[in-house]
Amino acid sequence: MKSLLLVPILLCLNIGAFAQSHRSLNLIEKTNYFLIGGNLGLAYHSGGYANQSLGKIDITAARPALTGYLQTKISKRWHIRAQGSLMMLTAKDKRSDSETTGQKAFRTYLFDVAPLFVYDLGVNKKNRKRSPYSRRKGSLFTWYLVGGTGLFVANVKNNLGGISSNKIGGTLNGGIGFRYTISENWILNAETLGRMSTSNDIDGYRSQALPVDLYITGQLGVAYRIPGMRIMR
């Protein structure tokens, strides 16, 4: 009989804890929280040898890319991020009129750093109007845009020309991603970020269709969230 009486008591405690977790989560989402994150994925280069026209696509050019970042929320929708990425870039020679067509053209190790702005896209009106103290869970899924400028350093080895060199330049960055809140402290995200560089020879080859080299990363990651002390209005 006593065990039967414990059932409704335990059920009420669980419901209370569930509602409290929703209130805590909704509240943290609206604070100036801080993220420490890392992403892992692939990098893809577009330059003189491949990937600047439909006739010169090299689908095997994707190589590993690793990113770490620090991010803080500064308003209801805006975040500032400082990030660094390390990646390898390569491609085969896809020029149809070349004696080296099909050969591995270059290998580049590149590291870039960038201050970026992150803008959270809107969720539905019901979630926007929901109080941070509500017993109902807010949206756990958020799309966002990323943009900013950066700097890169690269070690380039051109296999076809037998040339090795170091490059330094700037980037103009833009991308899109989404984050999914797992808990109060853990977030998953997926992101693609494209860079337009100030160099036209990250691959060690200057003759190309576009005026500069491009490269893009597609990555999955996880971030640890430190709740903020101030609610963003």
Short mmCIF file of C-alpha atoms in Angstrom, two decimals:
data_model
loop_
_atom_site.label_atom_id
_atom_site.label_comp_id
_atom_site.label_asym_id
_atom_site.label_seq_id
_atom_site.Cartn_x
_atom_site.Cartn_y
_atom_site.Cartn_z
CA MET A 1 0.00 0.00 0.00
CA LYS A 2 2.85 2.36 0.88
CA SER A 3 4.53 1.67 -2.46
CA LEU A 4 1.32 2.61 -4.28
CA LEU A 5 1.23 5.92 -2.41
CA LEU A 6 4.79 6.63 -3.51
CA VAL A 7 3.87 6.42 -7.21
CA PRO A 8 1.94 9.72 -7.49
CA ILE A 9 4.55 11.46 -5.30
CA LEU A 10 7.41 10.36 -7.56
CA LEU A 11 5.38 11.28 -10.65
CA CYS A 12 4.83 14.80 -9.34
CA LEU A 13 8.52 15.17 -8.54
CA ASN A 14 9.48 14.07 -12.06
CA ILE A 15 7.01 16.50 -13.65
CA GLY A 16 8.37 19.30 -11.47
CA ALA A 17 11.95 18.52 -12.42
CA PHE A 18 10.97 18.32 -16.11
CA ALA A 19 9.27 21.73 -15.98
CA GLN A 20 12.22 23.20 -14.08
CA SER A 21 14.67 21.90 -16.72
CA HIS A 22 12.59 23.59 -19.42
CA ARG A 23 12.58 26.86 -17.50
CA SER A 24 16.35 26.64 -17.02
CA LEU A 25 16.96 25.81 -20.68
CA ASN A 26 14.70 28.58 -21.96
CA LEU A 27 16.36 31.04 -19.60
CA ILE A 28 19.92 30.09 -20.65
CA GLU A 29 18.99 30.45 -24.33
CA LYS A 30 18.16 34.10 -23.69
CA THR A 31 21.32 34.98 -21.75
CA ASN A 32 24.66 36.28 -23.02
CA TYR A 33 26.07 32.76 -22.94
CA PHE A 34 29.56 31.73 -24.04
CA LEU A 35 30.47 28.80 -26.32
CA ILE A 36 33.70 26.80 -26.55
CA GLY A 37 33.42 24.63 -29.65
CA GLY A 38 35.16 22.45 -32.17
CA ASN A 39 34.19 21.24 -35.65
CA LEU A 40 35.55 18.47 -37.85
CA GLY A 41 34.82 18.00 -41.54
CA LEU A 42 36.14 18.48 -45.06
CA ALA A 43 37.75 21.31 -47.04
CA TYR A 44 37.42 21.81 -50.79
CA HIS A 45 39.53 24.10 -52.98
CA SER A 46 38.64 25.97 -56.17
CA GLY A 47 41.57 27.25 -58.22
CA GLY A 48 43.43 27.08 -61.50
CA TYR A 49 43.69 23.31 -61.68
CA ALA A 50 40.13 22.32 -60.77
CA ASN A 51 36.69 23.27 -59.51
CA GLN A 52 36.23 26.68 -61.16
CA SER A 53 34.01 25.41 -63.98
CA LEU A 54 31.69 22.45 -64.57
CA GLY A 55 34.20 20.87 -66.94
CA LYS A 56 36.97 20.88 -64.32
CA ILE A 57 35.31 19.31 -61.27
CA ASP A 58 37.45 17.10 -59.03
CA ILE A 59 35.16 15.30 -56.58
CA THR A 60 38.17 13.63 -54.92
CA ALA A 61 39.66 16.95 -53.80
CA ALA A 62 37.98 17.05 -50.36
CA ARG A 63 40.44 16.83 -47.46
CA PRO A 64 40.19 17.00 -43.64
CA ALA A 65 39.54 20.31 -41.87
CA LEU A 66 39.56 21.07 -38.13
CA THR A 67 38.12 24.21 -36.50
CA GLY A 68 38.12 25.54 -32.95
CA TYR A 69 36.25 28.63 -31.78
CA LEU A 70 35.13 30.85 -28.92
CA GLN A 71 31.75 32.54 -29.28
CA THR A 72 29.69 34.88 -27.13
CA LYS A 73 26.14 36.16 -27.50
CA ILE A 74 25.95 39.97 -27.54
CA SER A 75 22.26 40.55 -28.28
CA LYS A 76 19.03 38.64 -28.87
CA ARG A 77 20.20 37.43 -32.29
CA TRP A 78 23.86 38.43 -32.66
CA HIS A 79 26.99 36.58 -31.59
CA ILE A 80 30.70 37.33 -32.02
CA ARG A 81 33.06 34.45 -32.73
CA ALA A 82 36.85 34.09 -32.87
CA GLN A 83 37.91 30.95 -34.70
CA GLY A 84 40.91 29.19 -36.17
CA SER A 85 40.88 26.45 -38.81
CA LEU A 86 43.57 24.03 -39.96
CA MET A 87 43.07 22.16 -43.21
CA MET A 88 44.66 20.46 -46.17
CA LEU A 89 43.82 21.50 -49.73
CA THR A 90 44.56 19.55 -52.89
CA ALA A 91 43.25 18.74 -56.37
CA LYS A 92 44.09 16.86 -59.52
CA ASP A 93 44.99 18.68 -62.72
CA LYS A 94 41.66 18.83 -64.57
CA ARG A 95 42.85 21.01 -67.46
CA SER A 96 41.88 19.22 -70.67
CA ASP A 97 44.78 20.64 -72.70
CA SER A 98 47.52 19.70 -70.23
CA GLU A 99 50.08 16.90 -70.45
CA THR A 100 49.62 16.33 -66.71
CA THR A 101 45.82 15.94 -66.79
CA GLY A 102 44.67 13.63 -64.00
CA GLN A 103 47.84 13.94 -61.94
CA LYS A 104 47.85 15.32 -58.39
CA ALA A 105 48.61 18.99 -58.93
CA PHE A 106 49.37 20.40 -55.49
CA ARG A 107 49.22 19.99 -51.73
CA THR A 108 48.60 22.96 -49.42
CA TYR A 109 48.47 23.08 -45.63
CA LEU A 110 46.49 26.16 -44.61
CA PHE A 111 45.67 27.78 -41.28
CA ASP A 112 43.25 30.68 -41.06
CA VAL A 113 41.94 32.85 -38.24
CA ALA A 114 38.83 34.98 -38.38
CA PRO A 115 36.65 37.23 -36.24
CA LEU A 116 33.11 36.40 -37.36
CA PHE A 117 29.60 37.67 -36.74
CA VAL A 118 26.85 35.08 -36.25
CA TYR A 119 23.20 36.03 -36.79
CA ASP A 120 20.43 33.74 -35.52
CA LEU A 121 17.55 33.41 -37.96
CA GLY A 122 14.01 33.65 -36.61
CA VAL A 123 12.07 30.77 -35.16
CA ASN A 124 8.28 30.65 -35.26
CA LYS A 125 6.27 33.37 -33.48
CA LYS A 126 5.06 31.02 -30.77
CA ASN A 127 8.62 30.31 -29.66
CA ARG A 128 9.67 33.97 -29.96
CA LYS A 129 6.87 35.04 -27.62
CA ARG A 130 7.46 32.26 -25.10
CA SER A 131 8.77 33.47 -21.76
CA PRO A 132 12.17 32.22 -20.62
CA TYR A 133 10.41 31.11 -17.43
CA SER A 134 7.80 29.08 -19.30
CA ARG A 135 7.21 25.46 -18.30
CA ARG A 136 7.14 24.55 -21.99
CA LYS A 137 10.35 23.94 -23.88
CA GLY A 138 11.37 26.56 -26.46
CA SER A 139 12.91 25.83 -29.84
CA LEU A 140 16.01 23.60 -29.65
CA PHE A 141 16.87 24.01 -33.34
CA THR A 142 18.29 27.30 -34.69
CA TRP A 143 19.51 28.27 -38.15
CA TYR A 144 22.18 30.96 -38.34
CA LEU A 145 24.27 32.95 -40.81
CA VAL A 146 28.02 33.55 -40.47
CA GLY A 147 30.12 36.32 -42.00
CA GLY A 148 33.36 38.22 -41.55
CA THR A 149 36.94 38.58 -42.69
CA GLY A 150 40.11 36.72 -41.81
CA LEU A 151 43.77 36.01 -42.43
CA PHE A 152 45.50 32.86 -43.63
CA VAL A 153 48.98 31.41 -43.82
CA ALA A 154 49.65 28.51 -46.17
CA ASN A 155 52.45 26.16 -47.11
CA VAL A 156 52.09 25.33 -50.80
CA LYS A 157 53.76 22.48 -52.66
CA ASN A 158 53.10 22.44 -56.38
CA ASN A 159 53.79 18.89 -57.59
CA LEU A 160 53.66 19.72 -61.29
CA GLY A 161 55.99 22.71 -61.16
CA GLY A 162 58.22 21.38 -58.39
CA ILE A 163 57.79 24.60 -56.42
CA SER A 164 57.26 25.05 -52.67
CA SER A 165 56.41 28.36 -51.03
CA ASN A 166 54.66 30.04 -48.11
CA LYS A 167 51.68 32.35 -48.63
CA ILE A 168 50.00 34.96 -46.44
CA GLY A 169 46.73 36.65 -47.33
CA GLY A 170 43.23 37.66 -46.36
CA THR A 171 39.78 36.11 -46.71
CA LEU A 172 36.18 37.23 -47.02
CA ASN A 173 34.00 34.62 -45.29
CA GLY A 174 30.33 33.72 -45.49
CA GLY A 175 28.26 30.69 -44.60
CA ILE A 176 25.24 29.10 -42.98
CA GLY A 177 24.72 26.57 -40.22
CA PHE A 178 22.40 25.27 -37.57
CA ARG A 179 22.75 24.35 -33.93
CA TYR A 180 20.76 21.84 -31.90
CA THR A 181 20.57 22.17 -28.12
CA ILE A 182 21.16 18.83 -26.40
CA SER A 183 21.11 20.14 -22.84
CA GLU A 184 21.77 23.29 -20.85
CA ASN A 185 25.50 22.96 -21.50
CA TRP A 186 25.93 20.96 -24.73
CA ILE A 187 25.14 21.95 -28.31
CA LEU A 188 25.57 20.15 -31.64
CA ASN A 189 26.06 22.11 -34.86
CA ALA A 190 26.59 21.68 -38.59
CA GLU A 191 28.09 24.45 -40.68
CA THR A 192 29.39 25.28 -44.13
CA LEU A 193 31.70 28.28 -44.53
CA GLY A 194 33.11 29.60 -47.80
CA ARG A 195 36.20 31.78 -48.10
CA MET A 196 37.20 34.05 -50.96
CA SER A 197 40.93 34.61 -50.62
CA THR A 198 43.06 37.54 -51.72
CA SER A 199 45.45 35.13 -53.47
CA ASN A 200 45.24 33.48 -56.87
CA ASP A 201 47.94 30.89 -56.21
CA ILE A 202 47.07 28.94 -53.06
CA ASP A 203 47.59 26.00 -55.40
CA GLY A 204 50.84 27.41 -56.80
CA TYR A 205 49.25 28.20 -60.17
CA ARG A 206 48.15 31.70 -61.22
CA SER A 207 46.28 31.13 -64.50
CA GLN A 208 42.57 30.53 -63.82
CA ALA A 209 39.03 31.52 -64.71
CA LEU A 210 38.29 33.47 -61.52
CA PRO A 211 40.52 36.27 -60.23
CA VAL A 212 41.15 34.61 -56.84
CA ASP A 213 41.20 31.17 -55.21
CA LEU A 214 38.22 29.96 -53.19
CA TYR A 215 37.91 27.28 -50.54
CA ILE A 216 35.01 25.97 -48.50
CA THR A 217 34.56 23.80 -45.42
CA GLY A 218 31.62 21.63 -44.40
CA GLN A 219 31.78 20.50 -40.79
CA LEU A 220 29.97 18.92 -37.85
CA GLY A 221 30.81 19.84 -34.29
CA VAL A 222 29.97 20.13 -30.63
CA ALA A 223 30.18 23.09 -28.25
CA TYR A 224 30.15 23.50 -24.50
CA ARG A 225 27.96 26.35 -23.29
CA ILE A 226 28.64 28.51 -20.25
CA PRO A 227 25.40 30.26 -19.21
CA GLY A 228 25.46 34.06 -19.17
CA MET A 229 24.63 36.36 -16.29
CA ARG A 230 22.44 38.78 -18.26
CA ILE A 231 19.17 38.19 -20.16
CA MET A 232 19.19 39.59 -23.72
CA ARG A 233 16.06 41.64 -24.43
#
